[in-house]
Short mmCIF file of C-alpha atoms in Angstrom, two decimals:
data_model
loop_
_atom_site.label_atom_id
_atom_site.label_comp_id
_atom_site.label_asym_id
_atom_site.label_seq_id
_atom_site.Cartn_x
_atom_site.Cartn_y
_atom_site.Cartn_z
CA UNK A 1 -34.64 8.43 -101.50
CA UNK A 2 -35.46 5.46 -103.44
CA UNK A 3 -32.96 3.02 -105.08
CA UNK A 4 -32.00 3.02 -108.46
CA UNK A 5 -32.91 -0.80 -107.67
CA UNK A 6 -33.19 -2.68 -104.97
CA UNK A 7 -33.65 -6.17 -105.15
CA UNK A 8 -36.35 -7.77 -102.89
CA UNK A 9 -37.17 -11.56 -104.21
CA UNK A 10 -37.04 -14.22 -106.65
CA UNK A 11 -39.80 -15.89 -106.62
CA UNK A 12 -39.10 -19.17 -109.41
CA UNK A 13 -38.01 -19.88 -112.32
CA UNK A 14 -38.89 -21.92 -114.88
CA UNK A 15 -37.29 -23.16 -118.00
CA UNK A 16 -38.55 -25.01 -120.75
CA UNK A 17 -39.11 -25.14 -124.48
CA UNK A 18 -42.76 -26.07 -124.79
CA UNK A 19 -46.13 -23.73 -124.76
CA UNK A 20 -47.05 -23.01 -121.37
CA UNK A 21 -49.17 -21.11 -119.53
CA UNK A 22 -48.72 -19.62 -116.44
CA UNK A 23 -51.32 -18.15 -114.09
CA UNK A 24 -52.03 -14.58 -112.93
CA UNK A 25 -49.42 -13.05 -110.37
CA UNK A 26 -48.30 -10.30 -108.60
CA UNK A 27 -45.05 -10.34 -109.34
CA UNK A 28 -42.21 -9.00 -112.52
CA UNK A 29 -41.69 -11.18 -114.98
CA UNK A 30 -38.84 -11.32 -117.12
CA UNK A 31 -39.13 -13.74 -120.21
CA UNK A 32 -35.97 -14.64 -121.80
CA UNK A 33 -35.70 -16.07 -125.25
CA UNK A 34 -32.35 -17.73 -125.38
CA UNK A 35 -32.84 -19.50 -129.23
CA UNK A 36 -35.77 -18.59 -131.73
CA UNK A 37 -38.64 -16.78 -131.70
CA UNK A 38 -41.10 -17.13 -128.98
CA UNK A 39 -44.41 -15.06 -128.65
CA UNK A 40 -46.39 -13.55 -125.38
CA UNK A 41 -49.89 -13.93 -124.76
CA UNK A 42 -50.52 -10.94 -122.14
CA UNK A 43 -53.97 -10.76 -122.54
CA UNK A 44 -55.17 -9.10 -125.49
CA UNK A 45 -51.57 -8.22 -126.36
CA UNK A 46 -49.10 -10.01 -128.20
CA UNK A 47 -45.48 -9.87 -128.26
CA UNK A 48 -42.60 -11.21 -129.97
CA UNK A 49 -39.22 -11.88 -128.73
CA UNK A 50 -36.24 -12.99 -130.71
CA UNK A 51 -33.05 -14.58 -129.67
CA UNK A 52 -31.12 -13.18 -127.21
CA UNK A 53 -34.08 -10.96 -126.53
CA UNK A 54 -35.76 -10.35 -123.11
CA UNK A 55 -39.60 -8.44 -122.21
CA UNK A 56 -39.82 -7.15 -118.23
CA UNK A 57 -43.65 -7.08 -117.65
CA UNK A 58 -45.66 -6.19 -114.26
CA UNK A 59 -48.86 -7.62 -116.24
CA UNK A 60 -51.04 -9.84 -113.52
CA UNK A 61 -53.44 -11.51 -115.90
CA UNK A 62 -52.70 -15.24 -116.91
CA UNK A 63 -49.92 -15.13 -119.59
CA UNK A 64 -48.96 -17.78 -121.80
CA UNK A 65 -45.63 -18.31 -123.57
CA UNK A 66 -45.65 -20.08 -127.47
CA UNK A 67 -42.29 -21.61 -128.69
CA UNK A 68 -43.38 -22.50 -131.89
CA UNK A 69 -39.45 -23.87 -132.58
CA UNK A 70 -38.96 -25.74 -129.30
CA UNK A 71 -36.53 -22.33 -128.68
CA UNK A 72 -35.75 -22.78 -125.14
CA UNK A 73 -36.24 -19.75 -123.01
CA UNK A 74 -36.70 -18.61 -119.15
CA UNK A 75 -39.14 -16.90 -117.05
CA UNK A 76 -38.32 -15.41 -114.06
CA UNK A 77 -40.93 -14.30 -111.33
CA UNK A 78 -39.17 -11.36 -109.49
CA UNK A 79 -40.49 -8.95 -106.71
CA UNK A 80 -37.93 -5.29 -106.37
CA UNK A 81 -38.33 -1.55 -106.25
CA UNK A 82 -37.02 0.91 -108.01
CA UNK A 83 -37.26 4.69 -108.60
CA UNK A 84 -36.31 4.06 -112.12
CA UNK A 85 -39.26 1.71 -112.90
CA UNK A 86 -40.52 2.88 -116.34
CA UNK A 87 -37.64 2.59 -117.88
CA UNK A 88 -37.74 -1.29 -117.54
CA UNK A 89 -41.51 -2.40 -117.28
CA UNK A 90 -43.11 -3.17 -120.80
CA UNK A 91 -40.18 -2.91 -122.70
CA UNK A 92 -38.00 -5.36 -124.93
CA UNK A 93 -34.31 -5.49 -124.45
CA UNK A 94 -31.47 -7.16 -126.34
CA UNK A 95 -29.00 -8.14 -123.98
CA UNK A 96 -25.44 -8.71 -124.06
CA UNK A 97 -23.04 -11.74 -123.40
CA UNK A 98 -22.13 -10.47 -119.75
CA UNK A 99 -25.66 -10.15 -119.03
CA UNK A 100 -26.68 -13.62 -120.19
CA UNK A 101 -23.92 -15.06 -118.02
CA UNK A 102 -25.96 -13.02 -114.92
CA UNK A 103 -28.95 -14.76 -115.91
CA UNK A 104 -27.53 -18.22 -116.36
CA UNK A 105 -25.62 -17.63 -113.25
CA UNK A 106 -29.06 -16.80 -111.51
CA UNK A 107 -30.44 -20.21 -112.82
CA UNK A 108 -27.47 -22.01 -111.87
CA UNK A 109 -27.86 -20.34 -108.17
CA UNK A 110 -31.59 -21.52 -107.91
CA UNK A 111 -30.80 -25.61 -108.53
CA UNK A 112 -28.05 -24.57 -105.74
CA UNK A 113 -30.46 -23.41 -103.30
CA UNK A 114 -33.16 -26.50 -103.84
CA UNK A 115 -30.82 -28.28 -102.25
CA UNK A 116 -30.83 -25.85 -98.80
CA UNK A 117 -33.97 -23.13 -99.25
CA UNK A 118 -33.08 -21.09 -96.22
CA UNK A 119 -29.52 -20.40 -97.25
CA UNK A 120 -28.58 -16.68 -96.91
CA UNK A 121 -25.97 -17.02 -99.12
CA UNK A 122 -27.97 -18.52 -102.17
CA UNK A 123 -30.32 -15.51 -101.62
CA UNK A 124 -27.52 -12.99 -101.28
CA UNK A 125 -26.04 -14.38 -104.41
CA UNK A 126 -28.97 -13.83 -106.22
CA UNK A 127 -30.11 -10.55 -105.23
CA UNK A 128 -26.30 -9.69 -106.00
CA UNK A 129 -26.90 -11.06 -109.41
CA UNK A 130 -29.80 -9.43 -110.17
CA UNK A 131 -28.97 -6.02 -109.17
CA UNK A 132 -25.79 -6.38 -111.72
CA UNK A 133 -28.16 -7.21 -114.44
CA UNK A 134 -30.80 -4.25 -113.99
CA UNK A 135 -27.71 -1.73 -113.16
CA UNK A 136 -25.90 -2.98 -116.91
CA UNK A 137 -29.56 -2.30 -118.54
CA UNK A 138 -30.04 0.70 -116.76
CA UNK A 139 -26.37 1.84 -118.14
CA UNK A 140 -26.78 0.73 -121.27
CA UNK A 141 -30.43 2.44 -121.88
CA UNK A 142 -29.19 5.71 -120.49
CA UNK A 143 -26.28 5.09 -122.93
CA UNK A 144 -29.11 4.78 -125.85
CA UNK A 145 -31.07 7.26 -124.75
CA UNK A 146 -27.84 9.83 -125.62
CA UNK A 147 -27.03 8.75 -128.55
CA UNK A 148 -30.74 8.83 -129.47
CA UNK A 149 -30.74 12.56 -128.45
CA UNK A 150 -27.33 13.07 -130.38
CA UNK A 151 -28.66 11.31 -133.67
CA UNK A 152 -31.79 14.01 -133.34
CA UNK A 153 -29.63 16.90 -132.70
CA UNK A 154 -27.71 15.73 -135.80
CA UNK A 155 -30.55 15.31 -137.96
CA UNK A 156 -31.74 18.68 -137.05
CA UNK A 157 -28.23 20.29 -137.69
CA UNK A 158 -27.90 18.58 -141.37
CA UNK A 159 -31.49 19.48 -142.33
CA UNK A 160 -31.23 22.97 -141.26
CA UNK A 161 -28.31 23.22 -143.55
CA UNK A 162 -29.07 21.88 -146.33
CA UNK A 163 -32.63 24.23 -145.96
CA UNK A 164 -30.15 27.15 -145.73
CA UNK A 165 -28.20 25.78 -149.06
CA UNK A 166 -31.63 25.56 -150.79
CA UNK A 167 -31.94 29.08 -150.11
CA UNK A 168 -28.72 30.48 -151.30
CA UNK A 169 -28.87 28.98 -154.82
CA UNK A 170 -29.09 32.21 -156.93
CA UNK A 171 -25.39 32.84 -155.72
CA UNK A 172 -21.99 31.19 -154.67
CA UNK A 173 -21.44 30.06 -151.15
CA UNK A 174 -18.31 29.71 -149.52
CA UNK A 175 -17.38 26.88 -147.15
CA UNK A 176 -16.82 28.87 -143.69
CA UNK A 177 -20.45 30.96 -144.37
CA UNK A 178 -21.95 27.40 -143.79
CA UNK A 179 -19.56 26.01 -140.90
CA UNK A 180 -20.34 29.24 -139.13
CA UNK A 181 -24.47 28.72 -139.84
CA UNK A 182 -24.05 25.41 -138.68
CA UNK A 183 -22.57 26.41 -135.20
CA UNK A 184 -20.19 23.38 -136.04
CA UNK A 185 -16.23 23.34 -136.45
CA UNK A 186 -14.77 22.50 -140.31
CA UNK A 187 -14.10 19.09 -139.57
CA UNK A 188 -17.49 17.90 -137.45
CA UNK A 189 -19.53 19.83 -140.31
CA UNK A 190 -17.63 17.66 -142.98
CA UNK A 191 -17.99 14.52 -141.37
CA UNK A 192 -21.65 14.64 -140.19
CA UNK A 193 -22.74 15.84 -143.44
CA UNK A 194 -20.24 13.08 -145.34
CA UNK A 195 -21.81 10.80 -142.68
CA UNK A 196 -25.76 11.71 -143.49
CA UNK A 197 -25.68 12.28 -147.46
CA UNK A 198 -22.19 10.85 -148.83
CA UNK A 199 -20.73 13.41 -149.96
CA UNK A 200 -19.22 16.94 -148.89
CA UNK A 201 -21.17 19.95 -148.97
CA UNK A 202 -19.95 22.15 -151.42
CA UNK A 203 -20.36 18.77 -153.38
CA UNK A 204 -24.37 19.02 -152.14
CA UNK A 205 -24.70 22.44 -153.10
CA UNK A 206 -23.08 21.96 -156.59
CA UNK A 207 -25.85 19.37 -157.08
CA UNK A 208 -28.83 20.69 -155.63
CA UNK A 209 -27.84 23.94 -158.20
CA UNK A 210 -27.62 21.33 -161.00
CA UNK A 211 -30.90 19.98 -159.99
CA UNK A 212 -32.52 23.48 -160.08
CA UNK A 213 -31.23 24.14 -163.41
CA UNK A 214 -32.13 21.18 -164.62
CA UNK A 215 -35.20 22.33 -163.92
CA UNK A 216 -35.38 25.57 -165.13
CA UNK A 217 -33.94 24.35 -168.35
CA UNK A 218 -36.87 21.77 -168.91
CA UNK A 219 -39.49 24.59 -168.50
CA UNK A 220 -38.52 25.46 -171.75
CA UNK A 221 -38.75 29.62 -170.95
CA UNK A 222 -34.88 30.47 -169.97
CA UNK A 223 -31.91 29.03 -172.02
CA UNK A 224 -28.65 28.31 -170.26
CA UNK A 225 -27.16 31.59 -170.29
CA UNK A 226 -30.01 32.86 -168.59
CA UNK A 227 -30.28 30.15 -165.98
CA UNK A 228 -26.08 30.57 -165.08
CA UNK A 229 -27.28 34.19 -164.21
CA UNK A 230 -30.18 33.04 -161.97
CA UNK A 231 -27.89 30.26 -160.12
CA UNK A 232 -25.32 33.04 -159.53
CA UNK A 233 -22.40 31.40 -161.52
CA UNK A 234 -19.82 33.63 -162.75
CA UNK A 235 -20.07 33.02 -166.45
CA UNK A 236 -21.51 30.46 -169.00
CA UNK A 237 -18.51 28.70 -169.27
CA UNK A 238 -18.54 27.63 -165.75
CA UNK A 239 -21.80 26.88 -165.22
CA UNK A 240 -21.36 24.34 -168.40
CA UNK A 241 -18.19 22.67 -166.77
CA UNK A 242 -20.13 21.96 -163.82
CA UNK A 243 -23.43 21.14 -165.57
CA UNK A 244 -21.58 18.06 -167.55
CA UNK A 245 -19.12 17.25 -164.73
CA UNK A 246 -22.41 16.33 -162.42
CA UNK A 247 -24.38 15.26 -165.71
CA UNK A 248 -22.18 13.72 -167.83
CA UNK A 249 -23.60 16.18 -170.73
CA UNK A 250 -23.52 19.97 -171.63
CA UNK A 251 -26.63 21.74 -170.63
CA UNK A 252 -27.33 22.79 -174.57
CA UNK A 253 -27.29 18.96 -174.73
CA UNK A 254 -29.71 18.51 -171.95
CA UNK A 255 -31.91 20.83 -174.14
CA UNK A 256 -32.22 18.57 -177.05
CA UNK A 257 -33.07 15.73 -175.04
CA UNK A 258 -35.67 17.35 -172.98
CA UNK A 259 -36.81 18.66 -177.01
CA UNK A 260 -36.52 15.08 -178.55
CA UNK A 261 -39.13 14.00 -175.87
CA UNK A 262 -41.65 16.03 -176.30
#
């Protein structure tokens, strides 16, 4: 079986802080902005890189890199395999502290080894290096790529339910019919929702039956009494309390403004 990576060659490096251009190759290249923005000629494509920002890129064409702030920034012509290679190629990646000392560690290697090419240990050293740096990306993608999964799984859960509250607002709902349509416990339904729309549920619901008699009211063809019995509230009286305690005004109130404007 493949490697998640293996390592096979470094071919240079180069650093610098000018426009340059650099002809067609074979090999990975990583470009590495280490100040302000640079930008990637790769062809017809553009791309932009920010600080602390790297692009991996198998393109062969000529490619030419614009620092249009004298931002210094690296290029590094690498040859390795990996099982795991579209998860890397084409893609942008902010990296971390610990993965910025890998890379300066891998320049710092190279001005070693100019001054003996053929040592073993230079090359170990890097290959070492490098393998540490695409096994923290690979970790940290794979880390991204759940919590993407879990932030979709969460959006799901909070739109279904506030669909199913939308759907239940000709009658009162209690708190454990909603946990239990959620699939959630009490406290990770509270929080997610508190999380997504700041507030608690029963708090949501409240409103959203507000909002539909707010509605109702401003057709003009149902006064209040009538709407409390189509929301499902238990008298007038209640449905008034909660009409001016989300409103800040009675609902015969909201009546004579919605009359005044017309």
């Amino acid at each position: 079986m493949e490697k998640l990576i293996d390592f096979r060659e470094l071919d240079k490096v180069y650093d610098g802080k000018t426009d340059r251009a650099f002809d067609g190759s074979h090999a990975i290249k990583i470009i590495y902005s280490k100040e302000n923005d640079i930008q990637l000629k790769l062809g017809k494509r553009n791309e932009w890189l920010a600080k602390d920002e790297i692009y991996i890129t198998a393109y062969r064409g000529r490619m030419t890199v614009d620092s249009p702030f004298g931002s210094d920034y690296s290029v590094f012509f690498i040859r390795f395999k990996s099982r795991a290679e579209e998860r890397l190629l084409n893609r942008h990646f902010n990296i971390k502290p610990s993965q910025k000392m890998l890379l300066d560690a891998v320049v710092s290697e190279c001005e070693i080894r100019k001054t003996n090419p053929s040592s073993e240990i230079s090359q170990l050293m890097i290959k070492s290096l490098f393998e540490q740096f695409f096994l923290t990306l690979f970790r940290d993608n794979i880390r991204l790529e759940r919590i993407k999964r879990k932030n979709k799984t969460d959006d799901e859960t909070v739109k279904q339910v506030i669909i199913y509250l939308k759907e239940q607002l000709g009658r009162e709902i209690r708190f454990d019919e909603i946990v239990k349509k959620a699939g959630l416990s009490s406290t990770g339904l509270k929080t997610l929702f508190k999380t997504y729309t700041g507030m608690g549920v029963i708090s949501y619901f409240n409103h959203l039956k507000i909002e539909r008699a707010k509605q109702l009211l401003s057709e003009g063809e149902l006064n209040a009494t009538q709407v409390a019995g189509i929301l499902g509230y238990e008298s007038i009286h209640y449905f008034s309390r909660q009409f001016k305690k989300i409103e800040g005004i009675s609902p015969s109130e909201y009546i004579k403004q919605i009359h005044s404007l017309d």
